[in-house]
mmCIF file of C-alpha atoms in Angstrom:
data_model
loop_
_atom_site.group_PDB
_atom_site.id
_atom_site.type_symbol
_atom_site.label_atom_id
_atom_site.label_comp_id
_atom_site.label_asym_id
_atom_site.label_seq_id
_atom_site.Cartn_x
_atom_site.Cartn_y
_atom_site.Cartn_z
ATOM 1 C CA UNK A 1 -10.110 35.976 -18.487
ATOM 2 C CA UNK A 2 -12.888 37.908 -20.362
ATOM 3 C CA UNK A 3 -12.137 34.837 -23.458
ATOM 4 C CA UNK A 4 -12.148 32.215 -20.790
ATOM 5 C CA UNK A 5 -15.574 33.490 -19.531
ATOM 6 C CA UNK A 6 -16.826 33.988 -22.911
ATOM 7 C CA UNK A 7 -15.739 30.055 -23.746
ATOM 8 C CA UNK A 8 -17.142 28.552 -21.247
ATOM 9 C CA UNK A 9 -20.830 29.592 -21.967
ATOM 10 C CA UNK A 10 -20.276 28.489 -25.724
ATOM 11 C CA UNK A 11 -19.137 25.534 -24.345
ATOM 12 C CA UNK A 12 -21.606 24.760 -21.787
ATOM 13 C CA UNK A 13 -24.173 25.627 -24.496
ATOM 14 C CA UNK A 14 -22.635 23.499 -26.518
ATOM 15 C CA UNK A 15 -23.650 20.748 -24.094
ATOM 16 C CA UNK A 16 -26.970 21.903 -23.515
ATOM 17 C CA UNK A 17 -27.565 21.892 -27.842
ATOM 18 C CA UNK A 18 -25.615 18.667 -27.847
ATOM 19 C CA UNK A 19 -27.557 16.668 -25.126
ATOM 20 C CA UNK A 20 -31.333 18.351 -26.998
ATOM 21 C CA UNK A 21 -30.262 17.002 -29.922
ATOM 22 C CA UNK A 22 -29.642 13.027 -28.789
ATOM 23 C CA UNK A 23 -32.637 12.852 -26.926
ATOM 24 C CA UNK A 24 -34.785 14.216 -29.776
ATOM 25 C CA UNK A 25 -34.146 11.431 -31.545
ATOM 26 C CA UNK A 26 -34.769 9.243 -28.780
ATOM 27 C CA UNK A 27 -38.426 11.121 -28.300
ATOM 28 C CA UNK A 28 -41.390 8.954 -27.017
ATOM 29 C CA UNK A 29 -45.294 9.542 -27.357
ATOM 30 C CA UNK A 30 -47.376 7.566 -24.726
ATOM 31 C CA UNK A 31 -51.038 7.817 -24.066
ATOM 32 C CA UNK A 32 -52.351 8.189 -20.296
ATOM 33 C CA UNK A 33 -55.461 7.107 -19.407
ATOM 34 C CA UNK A 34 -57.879 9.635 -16.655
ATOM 35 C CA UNK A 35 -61.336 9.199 -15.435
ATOM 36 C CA UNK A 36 -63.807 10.472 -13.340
ATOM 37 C CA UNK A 37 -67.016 10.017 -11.615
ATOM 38 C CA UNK A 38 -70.597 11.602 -11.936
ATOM 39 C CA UNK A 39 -72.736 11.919 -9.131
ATOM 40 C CA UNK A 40 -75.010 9.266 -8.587
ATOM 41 C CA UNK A 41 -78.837 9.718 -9.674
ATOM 42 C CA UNK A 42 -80.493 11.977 -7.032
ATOM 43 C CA UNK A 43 -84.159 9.212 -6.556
ATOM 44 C CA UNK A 44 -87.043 10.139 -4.419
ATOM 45 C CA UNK A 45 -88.529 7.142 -1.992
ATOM 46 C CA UNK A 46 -91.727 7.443 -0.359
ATOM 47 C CA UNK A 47 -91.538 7.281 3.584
ATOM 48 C CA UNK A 48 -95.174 7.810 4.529
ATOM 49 C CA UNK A 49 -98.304 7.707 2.280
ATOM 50 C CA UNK A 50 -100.118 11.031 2.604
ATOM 51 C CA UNK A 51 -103.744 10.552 3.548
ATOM 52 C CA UNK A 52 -106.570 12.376 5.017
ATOM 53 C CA UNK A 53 -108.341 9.838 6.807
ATOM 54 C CA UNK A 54 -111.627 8.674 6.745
ATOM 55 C CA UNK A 55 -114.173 11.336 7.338
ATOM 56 C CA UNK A 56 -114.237 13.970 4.139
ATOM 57 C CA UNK A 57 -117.704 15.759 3.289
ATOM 58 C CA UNK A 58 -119.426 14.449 0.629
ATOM 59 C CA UNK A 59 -120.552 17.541 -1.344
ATOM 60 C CA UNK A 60 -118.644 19.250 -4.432
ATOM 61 C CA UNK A 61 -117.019 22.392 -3.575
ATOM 62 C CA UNK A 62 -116.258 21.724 -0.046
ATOM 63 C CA UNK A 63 -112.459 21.859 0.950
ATOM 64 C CA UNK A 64 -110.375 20.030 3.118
ATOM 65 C CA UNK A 65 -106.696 20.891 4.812
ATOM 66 C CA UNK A 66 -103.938 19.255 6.189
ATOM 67 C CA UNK A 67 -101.650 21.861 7.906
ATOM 68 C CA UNK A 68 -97.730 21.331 7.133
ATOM 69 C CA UNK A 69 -95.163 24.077 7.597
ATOM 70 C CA UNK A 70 -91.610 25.133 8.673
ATOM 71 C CA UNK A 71 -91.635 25.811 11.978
ATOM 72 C CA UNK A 72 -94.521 26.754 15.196
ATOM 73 C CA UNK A 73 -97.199 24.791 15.356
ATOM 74 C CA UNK A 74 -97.566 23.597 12.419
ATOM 75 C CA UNK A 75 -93.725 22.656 12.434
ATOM 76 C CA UNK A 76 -92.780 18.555 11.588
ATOM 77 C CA UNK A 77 -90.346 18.968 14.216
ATOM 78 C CA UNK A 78 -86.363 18.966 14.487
ATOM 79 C CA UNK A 79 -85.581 15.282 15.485
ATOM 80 C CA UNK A 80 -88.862 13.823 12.654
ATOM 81 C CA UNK A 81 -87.124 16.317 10.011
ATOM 82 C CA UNK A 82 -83.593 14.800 11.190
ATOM 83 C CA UNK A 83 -82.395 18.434 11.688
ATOM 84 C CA UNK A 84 -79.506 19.646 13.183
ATOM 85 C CA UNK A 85 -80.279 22.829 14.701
ATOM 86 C CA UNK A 86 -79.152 24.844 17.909
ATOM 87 C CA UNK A 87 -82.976 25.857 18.381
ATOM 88 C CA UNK A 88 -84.696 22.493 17.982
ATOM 89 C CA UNK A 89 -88.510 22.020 18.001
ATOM 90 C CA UNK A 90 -90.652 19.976 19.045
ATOM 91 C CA UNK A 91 -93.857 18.303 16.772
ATOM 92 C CA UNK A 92 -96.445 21.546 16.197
ATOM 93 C CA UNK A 93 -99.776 21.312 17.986
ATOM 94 C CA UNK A 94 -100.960 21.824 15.072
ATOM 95 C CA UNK A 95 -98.654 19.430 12.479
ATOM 96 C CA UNK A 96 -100.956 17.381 10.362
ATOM 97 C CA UNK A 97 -104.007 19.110 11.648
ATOM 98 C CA UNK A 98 -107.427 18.730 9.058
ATOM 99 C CA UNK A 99 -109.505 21.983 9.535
ATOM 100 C CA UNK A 100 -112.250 22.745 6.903
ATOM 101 C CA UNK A 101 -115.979 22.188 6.278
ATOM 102 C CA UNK A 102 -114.180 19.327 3.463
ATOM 103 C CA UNK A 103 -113.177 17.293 6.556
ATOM 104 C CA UNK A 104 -116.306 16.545 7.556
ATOM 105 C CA UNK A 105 -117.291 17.388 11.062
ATOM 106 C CA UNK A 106 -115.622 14.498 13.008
ATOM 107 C CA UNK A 107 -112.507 14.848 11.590
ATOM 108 C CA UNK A 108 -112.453 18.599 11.871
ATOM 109 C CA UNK A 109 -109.665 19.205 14.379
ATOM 110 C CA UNK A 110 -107.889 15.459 14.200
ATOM 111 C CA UNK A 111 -104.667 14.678 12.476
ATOM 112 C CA UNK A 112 -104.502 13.299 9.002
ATOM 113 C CA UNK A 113 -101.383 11.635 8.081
ATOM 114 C CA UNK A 114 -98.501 13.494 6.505
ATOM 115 C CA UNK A 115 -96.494 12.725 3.008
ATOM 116 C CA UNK A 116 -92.771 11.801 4.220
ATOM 117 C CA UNK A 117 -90.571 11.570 1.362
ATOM 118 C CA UNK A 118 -86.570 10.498 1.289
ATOM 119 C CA UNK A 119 -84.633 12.651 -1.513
ATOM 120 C CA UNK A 120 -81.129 10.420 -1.837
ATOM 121 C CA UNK A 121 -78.150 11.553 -3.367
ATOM 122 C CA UNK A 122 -74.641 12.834 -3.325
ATOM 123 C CA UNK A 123 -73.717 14.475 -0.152
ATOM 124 C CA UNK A 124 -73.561 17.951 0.079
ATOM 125 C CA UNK A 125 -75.380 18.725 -3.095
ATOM 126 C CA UNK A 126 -78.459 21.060 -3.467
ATOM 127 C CA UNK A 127 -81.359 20.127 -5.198
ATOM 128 C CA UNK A 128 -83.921 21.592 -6.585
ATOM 129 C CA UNK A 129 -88.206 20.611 -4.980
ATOM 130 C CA UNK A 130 -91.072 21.299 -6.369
ATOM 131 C CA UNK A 131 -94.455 20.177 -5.659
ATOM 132 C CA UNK A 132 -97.185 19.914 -8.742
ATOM 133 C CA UNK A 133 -100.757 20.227 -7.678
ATOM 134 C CA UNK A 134 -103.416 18.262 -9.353
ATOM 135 C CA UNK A 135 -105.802 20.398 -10.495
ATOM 136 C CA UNK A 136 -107.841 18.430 -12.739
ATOM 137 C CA UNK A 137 -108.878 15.470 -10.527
ATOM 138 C CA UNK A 138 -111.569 13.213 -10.828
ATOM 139 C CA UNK A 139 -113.318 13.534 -7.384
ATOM 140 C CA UNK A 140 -111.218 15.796 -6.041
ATOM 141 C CA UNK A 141 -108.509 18.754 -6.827
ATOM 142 C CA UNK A 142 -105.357 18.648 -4.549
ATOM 143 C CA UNK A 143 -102.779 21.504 -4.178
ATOM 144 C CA UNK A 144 -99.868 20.322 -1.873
ATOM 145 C CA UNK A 145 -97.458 22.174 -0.025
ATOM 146 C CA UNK A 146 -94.763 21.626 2.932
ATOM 147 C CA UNK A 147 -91.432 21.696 4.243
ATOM 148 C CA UNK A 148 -87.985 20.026 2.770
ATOM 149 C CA UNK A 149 -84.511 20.150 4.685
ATOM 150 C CA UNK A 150 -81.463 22.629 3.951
ATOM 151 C CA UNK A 151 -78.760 20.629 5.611
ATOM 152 C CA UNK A 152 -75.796 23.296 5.555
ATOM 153 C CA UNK A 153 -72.838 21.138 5.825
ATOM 154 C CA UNK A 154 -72.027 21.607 9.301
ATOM 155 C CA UNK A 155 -73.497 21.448 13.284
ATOM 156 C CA UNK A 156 -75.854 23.320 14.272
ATOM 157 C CA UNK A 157 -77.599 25.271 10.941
ATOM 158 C CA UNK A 158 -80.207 23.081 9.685
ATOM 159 C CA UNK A 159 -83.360 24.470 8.357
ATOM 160 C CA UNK A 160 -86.644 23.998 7.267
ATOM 161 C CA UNK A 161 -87.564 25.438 3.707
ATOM 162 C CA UNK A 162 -91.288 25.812 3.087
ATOM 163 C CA UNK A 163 -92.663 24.432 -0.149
ATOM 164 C CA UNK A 164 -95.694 25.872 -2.374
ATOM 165 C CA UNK A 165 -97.160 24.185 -5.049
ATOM 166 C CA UNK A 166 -95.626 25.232 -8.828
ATOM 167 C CA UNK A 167 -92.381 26.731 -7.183
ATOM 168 C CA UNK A 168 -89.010 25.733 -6.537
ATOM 169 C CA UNK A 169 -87.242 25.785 -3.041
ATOM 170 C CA UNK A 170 -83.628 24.600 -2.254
ATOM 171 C CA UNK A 171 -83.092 21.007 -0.350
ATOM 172 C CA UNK A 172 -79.239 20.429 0.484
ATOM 173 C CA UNK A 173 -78.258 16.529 1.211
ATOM 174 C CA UNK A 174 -76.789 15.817 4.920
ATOM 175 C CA UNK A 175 -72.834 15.422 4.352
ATOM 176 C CA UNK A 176 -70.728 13.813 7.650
ATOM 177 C CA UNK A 177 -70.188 17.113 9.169
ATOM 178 C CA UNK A 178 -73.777 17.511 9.669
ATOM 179 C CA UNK A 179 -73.678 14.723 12.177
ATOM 180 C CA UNK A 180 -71.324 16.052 14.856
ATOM 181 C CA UNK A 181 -71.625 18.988 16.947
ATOM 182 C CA UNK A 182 -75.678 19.554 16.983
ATOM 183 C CA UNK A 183 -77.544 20.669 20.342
ATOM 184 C CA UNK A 184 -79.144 18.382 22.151
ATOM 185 C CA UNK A 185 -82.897 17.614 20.934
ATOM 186 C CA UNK A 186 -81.581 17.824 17.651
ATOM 187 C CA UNK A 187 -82.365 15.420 14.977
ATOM 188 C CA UNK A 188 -79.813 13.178 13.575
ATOM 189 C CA UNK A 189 -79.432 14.050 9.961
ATOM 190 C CA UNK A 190 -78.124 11.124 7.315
ATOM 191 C CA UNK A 191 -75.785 11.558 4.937
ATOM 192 C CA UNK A 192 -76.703 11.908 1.337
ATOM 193 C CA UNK A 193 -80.197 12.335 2.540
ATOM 194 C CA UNK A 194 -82.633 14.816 3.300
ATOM 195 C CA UNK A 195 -86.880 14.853 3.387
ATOM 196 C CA UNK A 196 -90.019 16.539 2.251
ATOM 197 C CA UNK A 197 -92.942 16.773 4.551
ATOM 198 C CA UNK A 198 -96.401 17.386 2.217
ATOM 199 C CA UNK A 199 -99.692 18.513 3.545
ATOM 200 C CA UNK A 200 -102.143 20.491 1.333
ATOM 201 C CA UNK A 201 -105.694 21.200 0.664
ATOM 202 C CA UNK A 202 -108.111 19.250 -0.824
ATOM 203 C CA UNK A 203 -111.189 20.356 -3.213
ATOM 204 C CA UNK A 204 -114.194 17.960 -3.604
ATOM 205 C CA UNK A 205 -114.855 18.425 -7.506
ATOM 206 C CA UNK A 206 -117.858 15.635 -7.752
ATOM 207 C CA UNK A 207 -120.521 14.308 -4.934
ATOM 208 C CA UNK A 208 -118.223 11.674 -2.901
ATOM 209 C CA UNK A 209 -120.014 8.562 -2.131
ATOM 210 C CA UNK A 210 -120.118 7.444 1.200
ATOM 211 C CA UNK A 211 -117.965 4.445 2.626
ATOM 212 C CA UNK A 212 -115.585 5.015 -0.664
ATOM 213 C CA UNK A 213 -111.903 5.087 -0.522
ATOM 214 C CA UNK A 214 -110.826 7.913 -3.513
ATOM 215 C CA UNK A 215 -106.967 8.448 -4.575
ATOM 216 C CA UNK A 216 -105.727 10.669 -6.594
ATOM 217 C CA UNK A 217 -101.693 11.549 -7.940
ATOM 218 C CA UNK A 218 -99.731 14.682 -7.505
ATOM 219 C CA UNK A 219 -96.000 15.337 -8.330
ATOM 220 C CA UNK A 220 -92.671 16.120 -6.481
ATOM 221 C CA UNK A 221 -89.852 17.122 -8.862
ATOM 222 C CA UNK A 222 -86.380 16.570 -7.669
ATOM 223 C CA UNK A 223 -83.719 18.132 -9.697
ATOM 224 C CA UNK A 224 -79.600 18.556 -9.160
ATOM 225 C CA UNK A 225 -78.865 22.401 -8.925
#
């Protein structure tokens, strides 16, 4: 019995060594193909020009500022920021407000009109915002600042992220499961979208003239985490 046992492992090895060797010389070597996809460019599309109106001071040195921020009364509001929140909020009283001798006394008070700008992108990603001021202006100096959106992937958690001028904040794209779920007076987020809101302040660097329309440039960087 003990022989018996003994023989048939050697001969069930035997097998096993007799079946590795045929197919080794029957081997194969085939290439697979694989791929993969990169997220698509994250681009930056203007929504609203921002523009303080008609009625700035004339005289160097005088300032001028539109009020933008991320939540109060100087909030853009839930359902303009498409945000889906379980606290939503109305526009601020004071959203877009000009106050400053800069404004020039009949505009003191009014609204100017806000920067809206569409970041677009792969959903769910965060990106990196940041506002550059221009402070070397030919009429005028401008530092900006605002709000962006920090979708979060889900109902009911959407914020408001304030933005200053020369540093970073976090912006996260709307994915589908930021559509379903939200309180009531909530905005309605898109997916692979969010927003920037920009106000600033203004600094007359040269005597305006009067009746004149001036521009001048500032940037918003937009950067994949």
């Amino acid at each position: 019995m003990k022989f018996n046992k003994i023989y048939n492992v050697l001969a069930a090895t035997g097998v096993i060594f007799t079946v590795l060797t045929s197919t080794s010389a029957l081997a194969d070597d085939q290439d697979y193909t694989f791929g993969f996809s990169t997220v698509p460019d994250v681009t930056l599309t203007p929504v609203t020009d921002l523009n303080f109106g008609g009625q700035l001071g004339l005289s160097g040195g005088s300032q001028c500022t539109m009020t933008v921020g991320d939540g109060g009364t100087d909030t853009p509001g839930s359902i303009n920021a498409k945000v889906g929140t379980a606290s939503a909020e109305a526009i601020g009283a004071n959203y877009a407000e000009l106050t400053g001798v800069g404004c020039g006394a009949a505009a003191v008070g009014t609204d100017g009109i806000v920067g809206v700008y569409e970041i677009v992108g792969a959903p769910g990603v965060k990106v990196d915002v940041t506002l550059t001021s221009q402070l070397s202006g030919t009429n005028f100096n401008f530092v900006p600042n605002g709000v962006t959106v920090l979708h979060n992937d889900e109902s009911d958690g959407d914020t408001l992220v304030a933005l200053a001028a020369g540093s970073a904040a976090t912006a996260q794209l709307a994915t589908v499961d930021d559509l379903s779920g939200n309180t009531e007076g909530s905005g309605v987020p898109e997916i692979g979208k969010s927003l920037i809101f920009v106000g600033g302040t203004i600094t007359v660097t040269s005597t305006l003239l009067a009746g004149t329309e001036y521009t001048e440039t500032f940037g918003i960087d937009v950067v994949y985490q």
